[in-house]
Amino acid sequence: MLKIENLSATVGEGEAAKTIINGLSLSVPAGEVHAIMGPNGAGKSTLSYVLTGREGYEVTGGSATLDGQDILALDPEDRASAGLFLSFQYPIEIPGVPVMTFVRTAMNSQRKARGEPEISAPDYLKKSRDVARLLNLDADMLKRPVNVGFSGGEKKRLEIYQMMMLEPRFMVLDETDSGLDIDALRTVAEGVNALRAPERGMLVITHYQRLLDYIKPDKVHVLAKGRIIKTGGPELALRLEKEGYDGVLAEAV
Amino acid sequence: MSAALKDMIRNPTVAELELVARYAALKADPRRERLFEAFALTGLPHRRNEEWRWSDFKAAVGALDASATPPADDPLASEGVATLKFTPQGYVAPAFLPPGLRLLPKDEVQAMGGAEDAPLGALAAALSGAKNAPATLMAEVTGETPVRLHMVFSGPGAINAARIMFLVRPGAELQVSESHLGGAAFSAALVECTLQPDARLSRVVYQRGGKGEAQAITALIHQEAGAETKQTVLAFGARVARIETRLVHQETGSHATLNAAYLAGDGYHVDFTSHVRHGARACVTRQVTKGAVVNGGRGVFQGKFHVPRNAGQQTDASMQHNALLLEEGAEVFAKPELEILADDVQCAHGNTSGQLDAAQLFYLRQRGIPLVQARALLTEAFIAQALEEAGIHEEALRAQASAWLAI
């Protein structure tokens, strides 16, 4: 499904450009959930931005494909229509644009790009109600401008709401657990798990093992200095939690 | 034309000579003469006039031939609402006037306060009342129910000069919408409104002119005790367009909201100028102006609050102007000015110009919204605040803005 091969990328321009991703290879087959863990500055968030095409990040080598399609050549919106979704570590506030308008516009833009018919207003509302109920989201929140005045936990839940509404094929969750208390974490994980399916893949970027108690990964990768230095099963996350990153980092050298 | 008339304006342009000829053909009237003289002091304003330095009418107005552009469509037109039309041929009164509205055509030109401060307003007053039309059209608003009136200013023709003077009686309410649709090479409109105690005015203005046209829309509003004005303007500009509002809080407790949004495309120029005088204690002004400009477009904002030493105590006034430069080559000129001589006041102002937020754009695009649409959505959200007080017209104005942004 998602295949990253020998990917390198820099942040910044000209003389100030800095290599953050440095020969990273990773493969997530359909139906699997992989976790990426790593210390601060390892390149975790950069990887999510490079995959989704944020400005200011330049790919200097390697490739990334989704079901064989080169995603790095696409504009961000086309990557989204191809099924790539990023749950932002810091969701952005959009004053003046209500959640409903935003998500419906996004949904219909993606459908249009894929040559599918638009969703009708009643169908959208029904789906929205169902998803909001599952995530404990207040209906009033969906009428408010996107993320404006939302608490950290509400913003994260709104990311998952969007994910469940848009039903992407591949999801990147960037530190979705940060800023969440245990109850919110459980709700968010429930939403994420509801999307697990044989045809979907997921990359869960996290600092702590805690999230992985709720979203069980098939594989755990350790990212350091811009590349994967170790891959293992869920037990690797437990070991990192116990021993910290130092042990694994030392082993890799 | 007499030598005296010709000499009224120094080094006149072709257009100015035509304006003088137009004036000379009208019925002589001492007040008309004074108004035209007020205009002639500056002539067509140009960049060396401090208040006009970014909006050079003298350079922009060429020969006053009929405009090549037909008038724009009117998004504020609504069936069942009395509509007053101003064209180069004069005005057309609605078949039925709403209860509470009386039109009072005057055979003599009425005086205009502060004519020297608003040369194009003075010009509109001096040139209105062609042929069989009344020299000045007055309108009186009375009664307990709000009076709704729609006014259209449009061509075709060369010069469209129009003036209307409203007198809103104590406690009465006027809800006026205006569509300034161009279609004339040069349009000058003057709307005057005196609000007697506790009277209310809601004014919604839609302006859209042709690329070769010049438009000047001047409003003079005088507010007595407890009066309230809510004004919303949406403007797309013309070759040069100036929307000027001069408001005086004459008595205590008067309240004004002056909001405006402008969208300037390639080859369009929009100028918002306002002058608010807090001539009485404890009056309130709220002003929000939002603009978005593309390459080749030009936006101008000049806002002034004048708060005199004694009269203006306990003034509460805020002014905000925010502009978006959507492309390289877009131009915005802004001059917010607070002239505060009183010491017990609350006055604030903010002025920004910048670009769309890259993080917001990326967020929208990551969700699948194409760049052009993402920009339009964010720009519409940006200007939306300025249209919030337009009441029943908010939706129509937003639809116009959104259609413009979608191109």
XYZ file of C-alpha atoms in Angstrom:
660
model
C 0.000 0.000 0.000
C 2.277 2.844 1.191
C 5.844 2.310 0.113
C 8.627 4.719 1.000
C 12.027 3.992 -0.462
C 15.270 5.653 0.442
C 13.495 8.983 0.960
C 15.510 12.106 1.705
C 14.124 15.556 2.328
C 15.279 18.964 3.473
C 13.586 21.788 5.332
C 14.346 25.426 4.582
C 15.787 27.052 1.529
C 19.175 27.655 0.007
C 22.070 27.748 2.433
C 19.754 27.196 5.381
C 18.339 23.944 3.969
C 18.710 21.125 6.463
C 18.405 17.423 5.764
C 15.813 15.985 8.127
C 14.774 12.802 6.335
C 17.834 10.864 5.335
C 17.389 7.648 3.388
C 14.163 6.497 4.991
C 12.545 3.263 3.815
C 9.279 1.904 5.076
C 6.420 -0.191 3.784
C 2.899 -0.440 5.188
C 0.767 -3.127 3.525
C -2.993 -2.685 3.229
C -4.851 -3.653 6.370
C -1.939 -2.922 8.678
C -1.260 -0.289 11.279
C 2.341 0.740 11.770
C 3.671 2.952 14.513
C 6.611 5.278 14.203
C 8.316 6.207 17.429
C 11.376 8.277 17.985
C 12.991 10.973 20.042
C 12.400 14.685 19.510
C 13.924 15.960 16.308
C 14.080 12.529 14.687
C 12.011 13.731 11.745
C 8.597 12.299 12.676
C 6.501 15.359 11.856
C 8.675 16.188 8.867
C 7.870 12.778 7.434
C 4.150 13.503 7.736
C 4.529 16.871 5.993
C 6.734 15.488 3.225
C 4.194 12.764 2.536
C 1.311 15.241 2.364
C 3.172 17.917 0.395
C 3.470 20.888 2.703
C 5.377 23.872 1.314
C 8.875 24.402 2.616
C 9.882 20.729 2.492
C 11.925 19.534 -0.440
C 12.360 15.941 -1.461
C 15.978 15.436 -2.478
C 15.900 11.723 -3.168
C 13.947 8.483 -3.041
C 10.265 7.817 -3.611
C 6.913 7.394 -1.938
C 4.034 5.564 -3.593
C 0.485 4.792 -2.574
C -0.697 1.631 -4.315
C 2.008 2.177 -6.887
C 1.102 5.831 -7.567
C 3.903 8.355 -7.083
C 2.383 10.696 -4.518
C 5.352 13.043 -4.281
C 4.566 14.365 -7.771
C 1.044 15.410 -6.776
C -0.316 18.660 -5.316
C -1.462 18.349 -1.704
C -5.140 18.345 -2.701
C -4.555 15.552 -5.217
C -2.776 13.478 -2.598
C -5.832 13.942 -0.411
C -8.151 12.875 -3.222
C -5.905 9.847 -3.775
C -6.832 8.895 -0.220
C -4.019 10.271 1.937
C -5.101 11.907 5.189
C -3.032 13.633 7.839
C -4.318 14.096 11.351
C -2.354 17.194 12.316
C -0.324 17.404 15.480
C -1.426 21.027 15.734
C -4.746 21.428 13.899
C -5.134 24.826 12.243
C -7.789 27.378 13.139
C -9.864 28.686 10.222
C -11.863 31.711 11.413
C -15.060 32.370 9.507
C -15.384 28.884 8.012
C -17.826 26.633 9.869
C -16.819 22.980 10.320
C -19.813 21.837 8.268
C -18.928 24.032 5.300
C -15.302 22.994 5.482
C -15.822 19.249 5.688
C -18.575 19.175 3.097
C -16.499 21.248 0.686
C -13.558 18.916 1.255
C -15.677 15.839 0.796
C -17.232 17.053 -2.431
C -13.902 18.303 -3.784
C -12.432 14.846 -3.285
C -15.447 13.184 -4.822
C -15.305 15.499 -7.808
C -11.610 14.791 -8.291
C -12.368 11.069 -8.280
C -15.308 11.470 -10.660
C -17.875 10.553 -8.016
C -21.197 12.349 -7.429
C -21.488 14.893 -4.597
C -22.963 13.825 -1.280
C -26.509 15.091 -0.745
C -27.235 17.386 2.182
C -29.422 14.819 4.019
C -26.849 12.057 3.544
C -24.108 14.325 4.779
C -26.089 15.344 7.847
C -26.942 11.775 8.732
C -23.344 10.667 8.433
C -22.167 13.687 10.385
C -24.619 12.940 13.196
C -23.488 9.325 13.439
C -19.810 10.223 13.507
C -20.300 13.057 15.984
C -22.178 10.737 18.326
C -19.397 8.164 18.264
C -16.807 10.846 19.041
C -18.875 12.617 21.685
C -18.855 15.802 19.640
C -21.434 18.434 20.392
C -23.580 19.293 17.362
C -23.035 23.001 18.110
C -19.304 22.533 17.670
C -19.834 21.576 14.040
C -21.513 24.913 13.374
C -18.600 26.866 14.782
C -15.564 27.980 12.756
C -12.994 25.218 12.334
C -10.928 24.792 15.527
C -11.530 28.375 16.668
C -11.841 28.413 20.443
C -11.609 24.610 20.618
C -9.655 22.975 23.441
C -6.668 20.792 22.550
C -8.765 17.663 23.030
C -11.621 19.036 20.923
C -9.239 19.839 18.106
C -7.913 16.277 18.089
C -11.406 14.848 18.131
C -12.307 17.106 15.225
C -9.360 15.692 13.278
C -10.745 12.207 13.793
C -14.227 13.461 12.881
C -12.859 14.705 9.564
C -11.042 11.440 9.037
C -14.188 9.420 9.612
C -16.202 11.688 7.343
C -13.667 11.596 4.510
C -12.880 7.878 4.860
C -9.356 8.049 3.483
C -7.474 4.977 2.304
C -4.299 5.805 4.143
C -4.027 7.764 7.356
C -1.082 9.410 8.998
C -1.731 10.293 12.634
C 0.824 12.779 13.890
C 0.979 12.720 17.701
C -2.757 12.403 17.953
C -2.359 11.546 21.646
C -0.653 14.784 22.630
C -2.896 16.999 24.717
C -5.471 14.285 25.343
C -6.637 13.026 28.715
C -7.370 9.325 29.143
C -11.083 9.573 28.335
C -10.492 11.612 25.202
C -7.704 9.253 24.197
C -10.067 6.322 24.474
C -12.722 8.097 22.366
C -10.208 9.067 19.706
C -8.786 5.541 19.581
C -12.291 4.143 19.182
C -12.767 6.350 16.140
C -9.450 5.329 14.670
C -10.090 1.641 15.280
C -13.490 1.926 13.626
C -11.643 2.812 10.426
C -9.350 -0.202 10.501
C -10.145 -2.282 7.448
C -8.427 -4.767 5.157
C -8.148 -2.148 2.383
C -6.801 0.645 4.633
C -3.416 1.415 6.020
C -2.319 3.610 8.880
C 0.855 5.218 10.126
C 0.679 6.272 13.760
C 3.385 8.699 14.785
C 3.812 8.943 18.523
C 6.200 9.781 21.271
C 4.770 7.495 23.877
C 3.680 3.918 24.046
C 0.398 4.900 25.750
C -1.539 5.488 22.509
C -0.526 2.040 21.280
C -2.411 0.428 24.172
C -5.539 1.635 22.425
C -4.496 1.508 18.784
C -2.677 -1.796 18.485
C 0.038 -1.643 15.815
C 1.110 -4.536 13.639
C 4.617 -3.157 13.533
C 6.667 -0.566 15.363
C 9.465 1.400 13.696
C 12.020 3.507 15.480
C 12.953 6.692 13.648
C 16.177 8.488 14.457
C 18.193 11.018 12.517
C 15.858 10.789 9.568
C 15.819 7.028 9.021
C 14.300 3.854 10.432
C 16.885 2.258 12.657
C 14.868 -0.605 14.073
C 11.632 -2.403 13.308
C 9.786 -4.839 15.494
C 6.427 -5.924 16.845
C 4.342 -4.201 19.528
C 6.821 -5.421 22.147
C 9.368 -2.920 20.774
C 7.140 -0.070 21.906
C 6.960 -1.558 25.392
C 10.700 -1.874 25.532
C 11.152 1.770 24.458
C 8.733 2.825 27.164
C 10.750 0.911 29.785
C 14.282 1.646 28.636
C 13.893 4.937 26.795
C 15.368 5.587 23.357
C 19.014 5.515 24.435
C 19.313 1.742 24.539
C 17.823 1.185 21.088
C 19.792 4.069 19.605
C 23.063 2.706 20.986
C 22.289 -0.765 19.623
C 21.663 0.601 16.157
C 25.053 2.279 15.869
C -19.765 79.587 -22.477
C -18.692 82.766 -20.744
C -15.068 83.471 -19.996
C -15.871 83.551 -16.287
C -17.178 80.012 -16.361
C -14.243 78.721 -18.335
C -11.860 80.195 -15.807
C -13.501 78.568 -12.841
C -11.114 75.630 -13.013
C -7.437 76.205 -13.611
C -5.956 74.380 -16.574
C -9.123 72.370 -17.120
C -9.046 68.946 -18.693
C -11.448 67.932 -21.443
C -13.682 66.284 -18.875
C -13.675 69.358 -16.642
C -14.657 71.572 -19.553
C -17.520 69.230 -20.291
C -18.611 69.406 -16.653
C -18.530 73.206 -16.811
C -20.608 73.112 -20.006
C -23.071 70.761 -18.344
C -23.397 73.135 -15.415
C -23.797 76.159 -17.689
C -26.733 74.501 -19.468
C -28.699 74.077 -16.220
C -31.146 76.611 -14.866
C -29.258 79.323 -13.020
C -29.663 79.138 -9.258
C -27.484 80.881 -6.651
C -27.150 77.730 -4.536
C -26.262 75.668 -7.558
C -23.606 78.218 -8.358
C -22.152 77.940 -4.867
C -22.080 74.164 -5.103
C -20.366 74.231 -8.456
C -17.849 76.701 -7.120
C -17.135 74.356 -4.238
C -16.322 71.698 -6.822
C -14.375 74.090 -9.029
C -11.995 74.939 -6.176
C -10.332 71.571 -6.704
C -11.834 70.576 -10.034
C -11.646 66.827 -10.518
C -9.556 65.868 -7.506
C -6.066 64.601 -8.223
C -3.057 63.222 -6.451
C -1.797 66.564 -5.238
C -4.954 67.037 -3.181
C -4.022 65.458 0.152
C -7.373 63.690 0.611
C -7.238 62.284 -2.906
C -3.625 61.404 -3.329
C -4.294 57.742 -4.056
C -7.414 58.318 -6.159
C -6.659 60.597 -9.051
C -9.944 61.385 -10.754
C -8.393 64.053 -12.939
C -6.099 61.508 -14.560
C -8.707 58.747 -14.700
C -11.633 60.632 -16.217
C -11.112 61.135 -19.933
C -13.635 62.510 -22.394
C -17.131 62.098 -21.031
C -18.555 59.928 -23.785
C -21.180 57.320 -23.158
C -19.653 54.381 -21.327
C -18.830 51.279 -23.314
C -19.847 49.068 -20.418
C -23.500 48.278 -19.743
C -24.614 48.631 -16.130
C -23.892 45.671 -13.875
C -26.687 43.361 -12.709
C -28.448 44.403 -9.554
C -28.204 41.779 -6.794
C -30.197 43.882 -4.326
C -33.279 44.311 -6.505
C -36.296 42.800 -4.895
C -39.854 42.619 -6.059
C -42.359 44.444 -3.945
C -39.815 46.939 -2.652
C -40.219 50.518 -3.839
C -37.378 51.312 -6.233
C -36.120 54.761 -7.054
C -33.964 54.962 -10.172
C -31.385 57.596 -10.967
C -30.157 57.724 -14.548
C -28.417 60.339 -16.699
C -31.924 61.417 -17.793
C -33.144 62.129 -14.274
C -34.953 60.036 -11.710
C -37.809 57.618 -11.951
C -39.970 57.445 -8.845
C -41.508 54.133 -7.831
C -45.146 53.594 -8.751
C -46.066 53.061 -5.119
C -44.305 54.574 -2.184
C -44.193 52.652 1.069
C -46.252 54.188 3.867
C -44.128 56.629 5.831
C -42.142 57.819 2.816
C -42.836 61.092 1.068
C -40.871 62.367 -1.900
C -40.523 66.131 -1.938
C -39.161 67.436 -5.246
C -37.800 70.957 -4.753
C -37.626 73.535 -7.509
C -34.699 75.247 -5.865
C -31.369 73.684 -5.221
C -30.886 72.936 -1.532
C -27.742 73.951 0.308
C -25.184 71.321 1.235
C -23.126 71.572 4.408
C -19.369 71.146 4.044
C -19.477 71.206 0.258
C -15.810 72.218 0.036
C -14.790 69.066 1.915
C -16.489 66.808 -0.603
C -15.882 68.232 -4.076
C -17.454 65.319 -5.937
C -20.467 65.396 -3.617
C -20.792 69.103 -4.385
C -20.524 68.295 -8.079
C -23.313 65.715 -7.828
C -25.478 68.324 -6.106
C -24.601 71.046 -8.632
C -25.353 68.881 -11.661
C -28.437 67.035 -10.479
C -31.823 68.253 -11.526
C -31.481 68.254 -15.277
C -34.263 69.625 -17.486
C -37.679 68.749 -16.043
C -36.398 67.056 -12.919
C -36.590 68.918 -9.607
C -33.491 70.824 -8.617
C -33.173 68.709 -5.487
C -35.080 65.596 -4.497
C -35.916 65.421 -0.814
C -37.529 62.550 1.023
C -39.149 62.461 4.405
C -39.427 59.339 6.512
C -41.980 59.146 9.316
C -43.988 56.579 11.183
C -43.450 53.643 13.454
C -42.736 50.914 10.940
C -39.424 50.811 9.079
C -39.519 52.240 5.571
C -37.796 50.146 2.933
C -36.493 51.747 -0.227
C -34.199 50.534 -2.978
C -32.248 52.988 -5.099
C -30.499 52.233 -8.366
C -27.886 54.488 -9.928
C -27.033 53.415 -13.442
C -26.495 54.398 -17.044
C -26.385 54.221 -19.953
C -25.045 57.665 -20.634
C -22.110 59.969 -20.166
C -22.696 61.668 -16.817
C -24.967 60.414 -14.087
C -25.252 63.031 -11.369
C -27.767 62.265 -8.645
C -28.683 63.649 -5.288
C -31.229 62.739 -2.653
C -31.743 64.253 0.792
C -33.448 62.182 3.448
C -34.969 63.573 6.565
C -35.771 60.813 9.032
C -38.157 62.083 11.661
C -37.785 61.257 15.365
C -38.060 57.556 16.055
C -38.592 56.645 12.400
C -36.481 54.128 10.528
C -35.186 54.069 6.963
C -33.814 50.881 5.443
C -32.241 51.879 2.194
C -30.311 49.738 -0.237
C -28.335 51.275 -3.067
C -26.947 49.693 -6.190
C -24.398 51.799 -8.013
C -24.066 49.857 -11.219
C -22.132 52.148 -13.510
C -22.975 52.309 -17.177
C -22.051 56.004 -17.336
C -18.564 57.304 -17.992
C -18.759 59.355 -14.817
C -21.218 58.841 -11.986
C -21.460 61.146 -9.010
C -24.051 60.389 -6.364
C -24.764 62.319 -3.217
C -26.913 60.800 -0.484
C -27.633 63.015 2.497
C -29.403 61.871 5.576
C -30.421 63.728 8.684
C -31.449 61.468 11.515
C -33.574 63.249 14.051
C -33.607 62.014 17.677
C -33.806 58.222 17.970
C -34.171 57.821 14.215
C -32.500 54.868 12.570
C -30.833 54.329 9.244
C -29.695 51.089 7.760
C -27.839 51.605 4.522
C -26.523 48.850 2.292
C -24.461 49.883 -0.703
C -23.411 47.720 -3.620
C -20.989 49.270 -6.059
C -19.789 47.785 -9.328
C -18.505 49.910 -12.151
C -16.940 49.321 -15.542
C -13.214 49.252 -16.173
C -13.340 52.550 -18.053
C -15.684 54.343 -15.644
C -15.329 56.708 -12.731
C -17.701 56.650 -9.788
C -17.968 58.864 -6.740
C -20.505 57.986 -4.076
C -20.695 60.499 -1.271
C -22.855 60.194 1.825
C -23.355 62.892 4.424
C -25.016 61.680 7.588
C -26.035 63.893 10.498
C -27.146 62.211 13.666
C -29.112 63.781 16.450
C -29.597 62.420 19.987
C -29.849 58.652 20.197
C -29.867 58.186 16.429
C -28.304 55.092 14.931
C -26.768 54.233 11.574
C -25.727 50.839 10.327
C -23.947 50.957 7.013
C -22.537 48.109 4.955
C -20.789 48.574 1.631
C -19.574 45.980 -0.831
C -17.526 47.486 -3.636
C -15.780 46.091 -6.677
C -14.470 49.416 -7.907
C -14.192 50.832 -11.401
C -11.365 52.500 -13.241
C -11.562 54.752 -10.237
C -14.259 54.558 -7.569
C -14.532 56.472 -4.344
C -17.052 55.648 -1.660
C -16.973 58.393 0.894
C -18.963 58.673 4.086
C -18.930 61.774 6.216
C -20.808 61.308 9.441
C -21.391 63.739 12.274
C -22.503 62.725 15.736
C -24.230 65.970 16.487
C -25.934 65.105 19.736
C -25.237 62.758 22.572
C -25.845 59.018 22.488
C -25.690 58.599 18.756
C -24.329 55.363 17.359
C -22.787 54.412 14.018
C -21.565 51.172 12.497
C -19.678 51.673 9.244
C -18.628 48.440 7.613
C -17.221 47.870 4.177
C -15.659 45.196 2.055
C -13.848 45.667 -1.195
C -12.662 43.260 -3.840
C -10.463 44.814 -6.488
C -9.698 42.898 -9.651
C -7.098 43.644 -12.310
C -7.638 47.199 -13.566
C -10.034 48.162 -10.770
C -9.555 50.815 -8.132
C -11.636 51.113 -4.957
C -11.306 53.936 -2.470
C -13.061 53.946 0.897
C -12.875 57.198 2.693
C -14.697 58.043 5.859
C -14.728 60.988 8.171
C -16.506 60.720 11.494
C -16.854 63.684 13.780
C -17.695 62.998 17.403
C -19.277 66.362 17.969
C -21.221 65.334 21.083
C -20.637 63.375 24.283
C -20.885 59.625 24.563
C -21.301 58.683 20.926
C -20.170 55.361 19.529
C -18.572 54.460 16.203
C -17.665 50.954 15.078
C -15.888 50.622 11.789
C -14.662 47.462 10.088
C -13.241 47.502 6.557
C -11.938 44.388 4.854
C -10.440 44.165 1.422
C -8.878 41.732 -0.980
C -6.938 42.771 -4.047
C -5.359 40.861 -6.936
C -2.493 41.793 -9.237
C -3.355 45.030 -11.064
C -6.014 45.986 -8.521
C -5.814 48.793 -6.051
C -7.509 49.367 -2.708
C -7.482 52.573 -0.705
C -8.667 53.052 2.846
C -8.705 56.443 4.504
C -10.513 56.566 7.809
C -10.622 59.504 10.135
C -12.132 59.987 13.573
C -12.200 63.525 14.785
C -12.887 63.956 18.498
C -12.986 67.617 19.592
C -11.679 68.609 23.010
C -14.871 69.360 24.921
C -17.711 68.027 22.833
C -16.151 64.626 22.261
C -15.777 63.375 25.836
C -16.747 59.745 26.479
C -16.394 58.904 22.840
C -16.195 55.195 22.176
C -14.805 54.529 18.734
C -12.930 51.768 16.977
C -11.603 51.497 13.465
C -10.247 48.411 11.817
C -8.940 47.893 8.313
C -7.510 44.602 7.120
C -6.436 43.928 3.588
C -5.380 40.798 1.802
C -2.927 41.070 -1.049
C -3.928 37.972 -2.958
C -1.167 38.195 -5.539
C 2.093 39.910 -6.113
C 1.391 43.251 -7.783
C -1.737 43.944 -5.717
C -1.712 47.387 -4.123
C -3.314 48.653 -0.950
C -2.895 52.108 0.524
C -4.215 52.781 3.986
C -4.326 55.802 6.199
C -6.164 55.373 9.465
C -6.255 58.620 11.362
C -7.417 59.382 14.878
C -7.514 63.028 15.764
C -8.382 62.963 19.428
C -8.368 66.149 21.426
C -10.627 64.995 24.265
C -9.036 63.061 27.145
C -11.840 60.837 28.405
C -12.312 58.602 25.384
C -11.912 55.037 24.218
C -10.515 54.950 20.722
C -8.805 52.071 19.043
C -7.631 51.335 15.577
C -5.982 48.479 13.763
C -4.616 48.303 10.269
C -3.040 45.304 8.583
C -2.263 44.126 5.122
C -0.860 40.744 4.320
C -1.305 37.480 2.542
C -3.376 34.404 3.109
C -1.971 32.202 5.834
C 0.140 29.396 4.345
C -0.691 26.990 7.184
C -4.426 27.532 6.665
C -4.092 26.999 2.922
C -2.189 23.766 3.449
C -4.772 22.527 5.939
C -7.574 23.044 3.416
C -5.600 21.481 0.607
C -4.668 18.476 2.732
C -8.377 17.829 3.054
C -8.728 17.823 -0.721
C -9.851 21.391 -1.423
C -8.065 22.661 -4.574
C -5.820 25.688 -4.173
C -8.054 28.144 -6.039
C -11.083 27.106 -4.031
C -9.124 27.122 -0.780
C -8.027 30.694 -1.456
C -11.591 31.738 -2.261
C -12.944 30.107 0.887
C -10.369 31.795 3.113
C -10.815 35.175 1.412
C -14.576 35.004 1.721
C -14.228 34.140 5.397
C -11.824 37.054 5.768
C -14.227 39.668 4.441
C -17.361 38.063 5.918
C -17.152 40.067 9.148
C -17.587 43.299 7.216
C -20.871 42.053 5.720
C -22.376 40.699 8.930
C -24.546 43.731 9.625
C -26.165 43.870 6.191
C -29.312 42.151 7.488
C -31.560 40.816 4.720
C -28.933 41.750 2.128
C -26.054 39.843 3.716
C -26.660 36.713 1.696
C -26.882 38.555 -1.635
C -23.669 40.453 -0.923
C -21.860 37.284 0.144
C -23.015 35.541 -3.016
C -21.555 38.379 -5.113
C -18.269 38.232 -3.236
C -18.134 34.485 -3.526
C -18.881 34.545 -7.269
C -16.085 37.073 -7.780
C -13.685 34.934 -5.774
C -14.560 31.803 -7.714
C -13.238 33.268 -10.959
